Short mmCIF file of C-alpha atoms in Angstrom, two decimals:
data_model
loop_
_atom_site.label_atom_id
_atom_site.label_comp_id
_atom_site.label_asym_id
_atom_site.label_seq_id
_atom_site.Cartn_x
_atom_site.Cartn_y
_atom_site.Cartn_z
CA UNK A 1 -3.06 -13.81 -73.31
CA UNK A 2 -3.95 -16.41 -75.97
CA UNK A 3 -7.45 -17.73 -76.59
CA UNK A 4 -6.83 -20.97 -74.69
CA UNK A 5 -5.84 -19.11 -71.55
CA UNK A 6 -8.79 -16.76 -71.99
CA UNK A 7 -11.10 -19.78 -72.10
CA UNK A 8 -9.52 -21.25 -68.95
CA UNK A 9 -9.92 -17.91 -67.17
CA UNK A 10 -13.58 -17.88 -68.18
CA UNK A 11 -14.02 -21.41 -66.81
CA UNK A 12 -12.44 -20.27 -63.52
CA UNK A 13 -14.97 -17.43 -63.34
CA UNK A 14 -17.82 -19.88 -64.03
CA UNK A 15 -16.53 -22.14 -61.27
CA UNK A 16 -16.55 -19.22 -58.79
CA UNK A 17 -20.11 -18.37 -59.82
CA UNK A 18 -21.21 -21.95 -59.16
CA UNK A 19 -19.53 -21.95 -55.74
CA UNK A 20 -21.34 -18.69 -54.93
CA UNK A 21 -24.68 -20.30 -55.77
CA UNK A 22 -23.87 -23.33 -53.58
CA UNK A 23 -22.86 -21.06 -50.71
CA UNK A 24 -26.01 -18.94 -51.05
CA UNK A 25 -28.12 -22.11 -50.96
CA UNK A 26 -26.44 -23.23 -47.74
CA UNK A 27 -24.83 -26.33 -49.24
CA UNK A 28 -22.46 -27.99 -46.77
CA UNK A 29 -18.83 -27.81 -47.90
CA UNK A 30 -18.39 -31.51 -47.09
CA UNK A 31 -21.01 -32.60 -49.60
CA UNK A 32 -19.74 -34.43 -52.65
CA UNK A 33 -20.73 -31.71 -55.13
CA UNK A 34 -18.55 -29.19 -53.25
CA UNK A 35 -15.60 -31.58 -53.11
CA UNK A 36 -15.99 -32.40 -56.79
CA UNK A 37 -15.80 -28.72 -57.74
CA UNK A 38 -12.81 -28.07 -55.46
CA UNK A 39 -10.90 -30.96 -57.05
CA UNK A 40 -11.69 -29.58 -60.48
CA UNK A 41 -10.62 -26.10 -59.33
CA UNK A 42 -7.20 -27.36 -58.23
CA UNK A 43 -6.57 -28.98 -61.61
CA UNK A 44 -7.86 -25.94 -63.46
CA UNK A 45 -5.66 -23.48 -61.56
CA UNK A 46 -2.61 -25.51 -62.53
CA UNK A 47 -3.63 -25.55 -66.19
CA UNK A 48 -4.08 -21.77 -66.25
CA UNK A 49 -0.43 -21.38 -65.22
CA UNK A 50 0.72 -23.82 -67.91
CA UNK A 51 0.51 -23.75 -71.69
CA UNK A 52 -2.49 -26.03 -72.04
CA UNK A 53 -2.70 -28.04 -75.26
CA UNK A 54 -5.82 -28.43 -77.37
CA UNK A 55 -6.14 -31.98 -76.08
CA UNK A 56 -6.15 -30.75 -72.47
CA UNK A 57 -8.71 -28.07 -73.33
CA UNK A 58 -10.95 -30.75 -74.77
CA UNK A 59 -10.79 -32.62 -71.46
CA UNK A 60 -11.59 -29.42 -69.56
CA UNK A 61 -14.63 -28.78 -71.76
CA UNK A 62 -15.86 -32.29 -71.05
CA UNK A 63 -15.39 -31.78 -67.31
CA UNK A 64 -17.26 -28.47 -67.40
CA UNK A 65 -20.18 -30.07 -69.22
CA UNK A 66 -20.27 -32.95 -66.74
CA UNK A 67 -20.07 -30.61 -63.75
CA UNK A 68 -22.86 -28.48 -65.11
CA UNK A 69 -25.11 -31.54 -65.36
CA UNK A 70 -24.13 -32.69 -61.85
CA UNK A 71 -24.90 -29.29 -60.30
CA UNK A 72 -28.24 -29.09 -62.08
CA UNK A 73 -29.17 -32.62 -61.00
CA UNK A 74 -28.09 -31.86 -57.43
CA UNK A 75 -30.54 -28.98 -57.15
CA UNK A 76 -33.31 -30.94 -58.84
CA UNK A 77 -32.90 -33.64 -56.17
CA UNK A 78 -32.77 -31.05 -53.35
CA UNK A 79 -35.93 -29.47 -54.63
CA UNK A 80 -37.72 -32.82 -54.90
CA UNK A 81 -36.84 -33.57 -51.26
CA UNK A 82 -37.98 -30.13 -50.13
CA UNK A 83 -34.54 -29.20 -48.78
CA UNK A 84 -34.09 -26.03 -50.79
CA UNK A 85 -34.72 -22.90 -48.69
CA UNK A 86 -36.11 -25.04 -45.84
CA UNK A 87 -34.12 -23.22 -43.15
CA UNK A 88 -34.54 -19.72 -44.55
CA UNK A 89 -36.00 -16.98 -42.38
CA UNK A 90 -38.83 -14.86 -43.74
CA UNK A 91 -39.77 -11.19 -43.58
CA UNK A 92 -42.69 -10.68 -41.24
CA UNK A 93 -45.51 -8.32 -42.31
CA UNK A 94 -44.35 -4.71 -42.24
CA UNK A 95 -40.67 -5.53 -41.56
CA UNK A 96 -39.09 -4.84 -44.94
CA UNK A 97 -35.99 -2.61 -44.90
CA UNK A 98 -34.13 -0.60 -47.52
CA UNK A 99 -31.20 -2.72 -48.77
CA UNK A 100 -27.81 -0.99 -48.92
CA UNK A 101 -26.27 -0.28 -52.31
CA UNK A 102 -23.43 -2.69 -53.19
CA UNK A 103 -21.23 0.31 -54.17
CA UNK A 104 -20.82 4.03 -53.43
CA UNK A 105 -23.37 6.55 -54.70
CA UNK A 106 -20.85 8.01 -57.16
CA UNK A 107 -19.55 4.63 -58.36
CA UNK A 108 -21.63 4.51 -61.56
CA UNK A 109 -20.49 7.91 -62.84
CA UNK A 110 -20.29 9.17 -65.54
CA UNK A 111 -23.24 7.01 -66.66
CA UNK A 112 -25.46 7.67 -63.63
CA UNK A 113 -24.70 10.62 -61.39
CA UNK A 114 -24.24 10.57 -57.62
CA UNK A 115 -27.15 12.99 -57.20
CA UNK A 116 -29.52 10.66 -59.03
CA UNK A 117 -28.36 7.59 -57.15
CA UNK A 118 -28.84 9.25 -53.74
CA UNK A 119 -32.30 10.54 -54.58
CA UNK A 120 -33.33 7.31 -56.28
CA UNK A 121 -32.16 5.04 -53.47
CA UNK A 122 -32.78 7.11 -50.33
CA UNK A 123 -36.08 8.71 -51.34
CA UNK A 124 -37.82 6.74 -54.08
CA UNK A 125 -36.84 3.20 -53.08
CA UNK A 126 -37.42 4.02 -49.42
CA UNK A 127 -40.94 5.17 -50.26
CA UNK A 128 -41.69 1.76 -51.83
CA UNK A 129 -40.37 -0.02 -48.73
CA UNK A 130 -42.56 2.18 -46.50
CA UNK A 131 -45.59 1.68 -48.74
CA UNK A 132 -45.13 -2.10 -48.81
CA UNK A 133 -44.84 -2.24 -45.02
CA UNK A 134 -47.98 -0.13 -44.59
CA UNK A 135 -49.95 -2.33 -47.00
CA UNK A 136 -48.86 -5.56 -45.28
CA UNK A 137 -49.68 -4.22 -41.82
CA UNK A 138 -53.08 -2.95 -43.00
CA UNK A 139 -53.96 -6.30 -44.57
CA UNK A 140 -52.80 -8.15 -41.44
CA UNK A 141 -55.07 -5.88 -39.39
CA UNK A 142 -57.93 -6.57 -41.81
CA UNK A 143 -57.53 -10.31 -41.24
CA UNK A 144 -57.37 -9.83 -37.48
CA UNK A 145 -60.53 -7.69 -37.43
CA UNK A 146 -62.29 -9.68 -40.15
CA UNK A 147 -62.87 -6.35 -41.91
CA UNK A 148 -62.03 -6.47 -45.62
CA UNK A 149 -63.83 -3.30 -46.69
CA UNK A 150 -60.54 -1.79 -47.91
CA UNK A 151 -59.01 -4.97 -49.32
CA UNK A 152 -59.12 -3.61 -52.90
CA UNK A 153 -57.17 -0.49 -51.95
CA UNK A 154 -54.52 -2.25 -49.88
CA UNK A 155 -54.10 -5.02 -52.44
CA UNK A 156 -53.31 -2.37 -55.06
CA UNK A 157 -50.84 -0.73 -52.68
CA UNK A 158 -49.28 -4.13 -51.99
CA UNK A 159 -48.78 -4.78 -55.70
CA UNK A 160 -47.42 -1.31 -56.51
CA UNK A 161 -45.04 -0.82 -53.59
CA UNK A 162 -44.02 -4.47 -53.35
CA UNK A 163 -43.13 -4.63 -57.03
CA UNK A 164 -41.29 -1.30 -56.72
CA UNK A 165 -39.24 -2.59 -53.79
CA UNK A 166 -38.35 -5.93 -55.36
CA UNK A 167 -37.51 -4.54 -58.81
CA UNK A 168 -35.28 -1.83 -57.35
CA UNK A 169 -33.46 -4.40 -55.24
CA UNK A 170 -32.72 -6.35 -58.44
CA UNK A 171 -31.85 -3.13 -60.30
CA UNK A 172 -29.11 -2.03 -57.86
CA UNK A 173 -27.40 -5.41 -57.98
CA UNK A 174 -27.77 -5.62 -61.76
CA UNK A 175 -25.27 -2.73 -61.97
CA UNK A 176 -21.60 -2.42 -61.05
CA UNK A 177 -18.89 0.26 -61.43
CA UNK A 178 -16.88 -1.79 -63.93
CA UNK A 179 -19.80 -3.25 -65.80
CA UNK A 180 -20.74 -3.71 -69.42
CA UNK A 181 -19.37 -6.18 -71.92
CA UNK A 182 -21.14 -9.48 -72.38
CA UNK A 183 -22.39 -12.29 -70.09
CA UNK A 184 -20.55 -15.53 -69.46
CA UNK A 185 -20.80 -18.56 -71.69
CA UNK A 186 -23.92 -20.18 -70.17
CA UNK A 187 -26.16 -17.12 -70.23
CA UNK A 188 -24.75 -15.94 -73.54
CA UNK A 189 -25.60 -19.30 -75.12
CA UNK A 190 -29.18 -19.03 -73.84
CA UNK A 191 -29.47 -15.46 -75.16
CA UNK A 192 -28.17 -16.46 -78.59
CA UNK A 193 -30.47 -19.49 -78.70
CA UNK A 194 -33.64 -17.44 -78.19
CA UNK A 195 -32.85 -13.97 -79.53
CA UNK A 196 -30.53 -14.97 -82.38
CA UNK A 197 -27.48 -13.02 -81.19
CA UNK A 198 -26.31 -10.89 -78.29
CA UNK A 199 -26.57 -7.76 -80.44
CA UNK A 200 -30.19 -8.54 -81.35
CA UNK A 201 -30.97 -9.10 -77.69
CA UNK A 202 -29.46 -5.73 -76.73
CA UNK A 203 -31.36 -4.00 -79.53
CA UNK A 204 -34.67 -5.63 -78.49
CA UNK A 205 -34.13 -4.82 -74.79
CA UNK A 206 -33.10 -1.21 -75.50
CA UNK A 207 -36.04 -0.56 -77.79
CA UNK A 208 -38.43 -2.09 -75.24
CA UNK A 209 -37.02 0.26 -72.56
CA UNK A 210 -37.21 3.33 -74.77
CA UNK A 211 -40.79 2.52 -75.81
CA UNK A 212 -42.26 2.12 -72.31
CA UNK A 213 -45.31 4.38 -72.16
CA UNK A 214 -45.17 6.76 -69.23
CA UNK A 215 -43.11 5.20 -66.44
CA UNK A 216 -41.96 1.64 -66.00
CA UNK A 217 -39.31 -0.98 -66.69
CA UNK A 218 -37.71 -3.22 -69.29
CA UNK A 219 -37.06 -6.67 -67.81
CA UNK A 220 -35.24 -9.79 -69.02
CA UNK A 221 -36.99 -12.80 -67.47
CA UNK A 222 -36.69 -16.57 -67.35
CA UNK A 223 -39.90 -18.50 -68.02
CA UNK A 224 -39.93 -21.85 -66.16
CA UNK A 225 -42.98 -22.96 -68.16
CA UNK A 226 -41.66 -22.30 -71.65
CA UNK A 227 -38.03 -22.77 -70.54
CA UNK A 228 -36.63 -19.79 -72.35
CA UNK A 229 -35.72 -16.15 -71.79
CA UNK A 230 -38.08 -13.29 -72.67
CA UNK A 231 -38.04 -9.48 -72.64
CA UNK A 232 -41.01 -7.74 -71.04
CA UNK A 233 -42.14 -4.18 -70.50
CA UNK A 234 -43.81 -3.17 -67.27
CA UNK A 235 -45.73 0.08 -66.83
CA UNK A 236 -45.40 1.52 -63.33
CA UNK A 237 -44.00 -1.59 -61.58
CA UNK A 238 -46.60 -4.26 -62.13
CA UNK A 239 -48.77 -3.54 -65.21
CA UNK A 240 -48.27 -5.52 -68.45
CA UNK A 241 -46.09 -8.08 -66.74
CA UNK A 242 -46.24 -11.83 -67.49
CA UNK A 243 -46.93 -14.18 -64.60
CA UNK A 244 -44.88 -17.30 -63.86
CA UNK A 245 -41.62 -15.64 -64.89
CA UNK A 246 -38.48 -14.73 -62.91
CA UNK A 247 -36.76 -11.33 -63.45
CA UNK A 248 -33.05 -11.53 -64.26
CA UNK A 249 -32.13 -8.06 -65.55
CA UNK A 250 -34.21 -4.95 -64.84
CA UNK A 251 -33.83 -1.42 -66.21
CA UNK A 252 -35.74 1.39 -64.48
CA UNK A 253 -37.02 3.95 -66.98
CA UNK A 254 -39.08 6.03 -64.58
CA UNK A 255 -38.07 9.69 -65.03
CA UNK A 256 -36.58 9.83 -61.53
CA UNK A 257 -33.96 7.30 -62.71
CA UNK A 258 -32.44 9.65 -65.30
CA UNK A 259 -34.12 13.08 -65.66
CA UNK A 260 -31.73 15.13 -63.48
CA UNK A 261 -28.84 14.06 -65.72
CA UNK A 262 -30.35 13.23 -69.12
CA UNK A 263 -33.42 15.54 -69.06
CA UNK A 264 -35.90 14.14 -71.62
CA UNK A 265 -33.27 12.11 -73.48
CA UNK A 266 -34.33 8.69 -72.21
CA UNK A 267 -32.70 6.98 -75.20
CA UNK A 268 -29.25 8.26 -74.24
CA UNK A 269 -29.75 7.03 -70.67
CA UNK A 270 -30.70 3.57 -71.92
CA UNK A 271 -27.72 3.39 -74.27
CA UNK A 272 -25.26 4.48 -71.55
CA UNK A 273 -26.80 2.16 -68.96
CA UNK A 274 -25.32 -0.87 -70.75
CA UNK A 275 -21.90 0.25 -69.46
CA UNK A 276 -23.06 -0.46 -65.89
CA UNK A 277 -24.58 -3.93 -66.34
CA UNK A 278 -23.29 -6.47 -63.83
CA UNK A 279 -23.42 -9.64 -65.93
CA UNK A 280 -22.07 -11.74 -63.07
CA UNK A 281 -25.14 -10.90 -60.99
CA UNK A 282 -27.48 -11.52 -63.94
CA UNK A 283 -25.88 -14.90 -64.60
CA UNK A 284 -26.12 -15.90 -60.93
CA UNK A 285 -29.84 -15.11 -61.05
CA UNK A 286 -30.11 -17.11 -64.29
CA UNK A 287 -28.34 -20.15 -62.84
CA UNK A 288 -30.77 -20.19 -59.92
CA UNK A 289 -33.86 -19.42 -61.98
CA UNK A 290 -33.28 -22.15 -64.55
CA UNK A 291 -33.39 -24.78 -61.81
CA UNK A 292 -37.14 -24.16 -61.70
CA UNK A 293 -38.87 -25.92 -64.58
CA UNK A 294 -42.58 -26.55 -65.01
CA UNK A 295 -44.15 -28.87 -67.57
CA UNK A 296 -44.09 -26.89 -70.85
CA UNK A 297 -47.31 -25.95 -72.63
#
């Protein structure tokens, strides 16, 4: 496959990612933005089957840029009218459940063993779900009884178990059996803009993960205030974090995530973990997160 066809295939993947975002946001398929993308998709599919010239590729690049601006503007307008997430249900206090893995327990081998995945998901993640539910129910009872004598304790439990539940939910989806490689063009461009290169980003992220003191996470986040990516460490699940940021890619470096397989060689676990990264999921999170922009300071 020549480079022109590779580019067109990449554009097709980007188009599917955008359609996924629209579907997840409940956008009606009869809206103009949907129809616009479907028309573009029909033309693009034909070009992939043909030997597209450089002139045609230039037109495609222009269309992609225009579509990107249209999609971004569409969500800005939805947000300004309060229509984003307006019909979404919410989790009532104490009703969180353990999400299923998006693959089999042995699917990430040889990088992460089936034994680790079962223990990590069924025992450790479940304990965070249970702890979060208990904290929410206890705080709801405190409000009902107007008794806040234990609010400090339950607030700590809420932060610890809630952060554990949410980060693990991101973590599972951040991985895939046939992962690795590099992100798509949009996220890659943002990474290169802030970190200098994809290799420098990987080095920074890996070293942050390896250097976490005790137990915790390395997390790639989007900052709506500064409008750029950043790499953070988090001890436990919620210490040393940076507020007003959105997690995109999370790596669990608690010992229960690797010790049965890698013993005390955390560095080897981190290095091998890159082979599992689901860049499609990370980019979908990025496309949604970057719609949120605060006034920069």
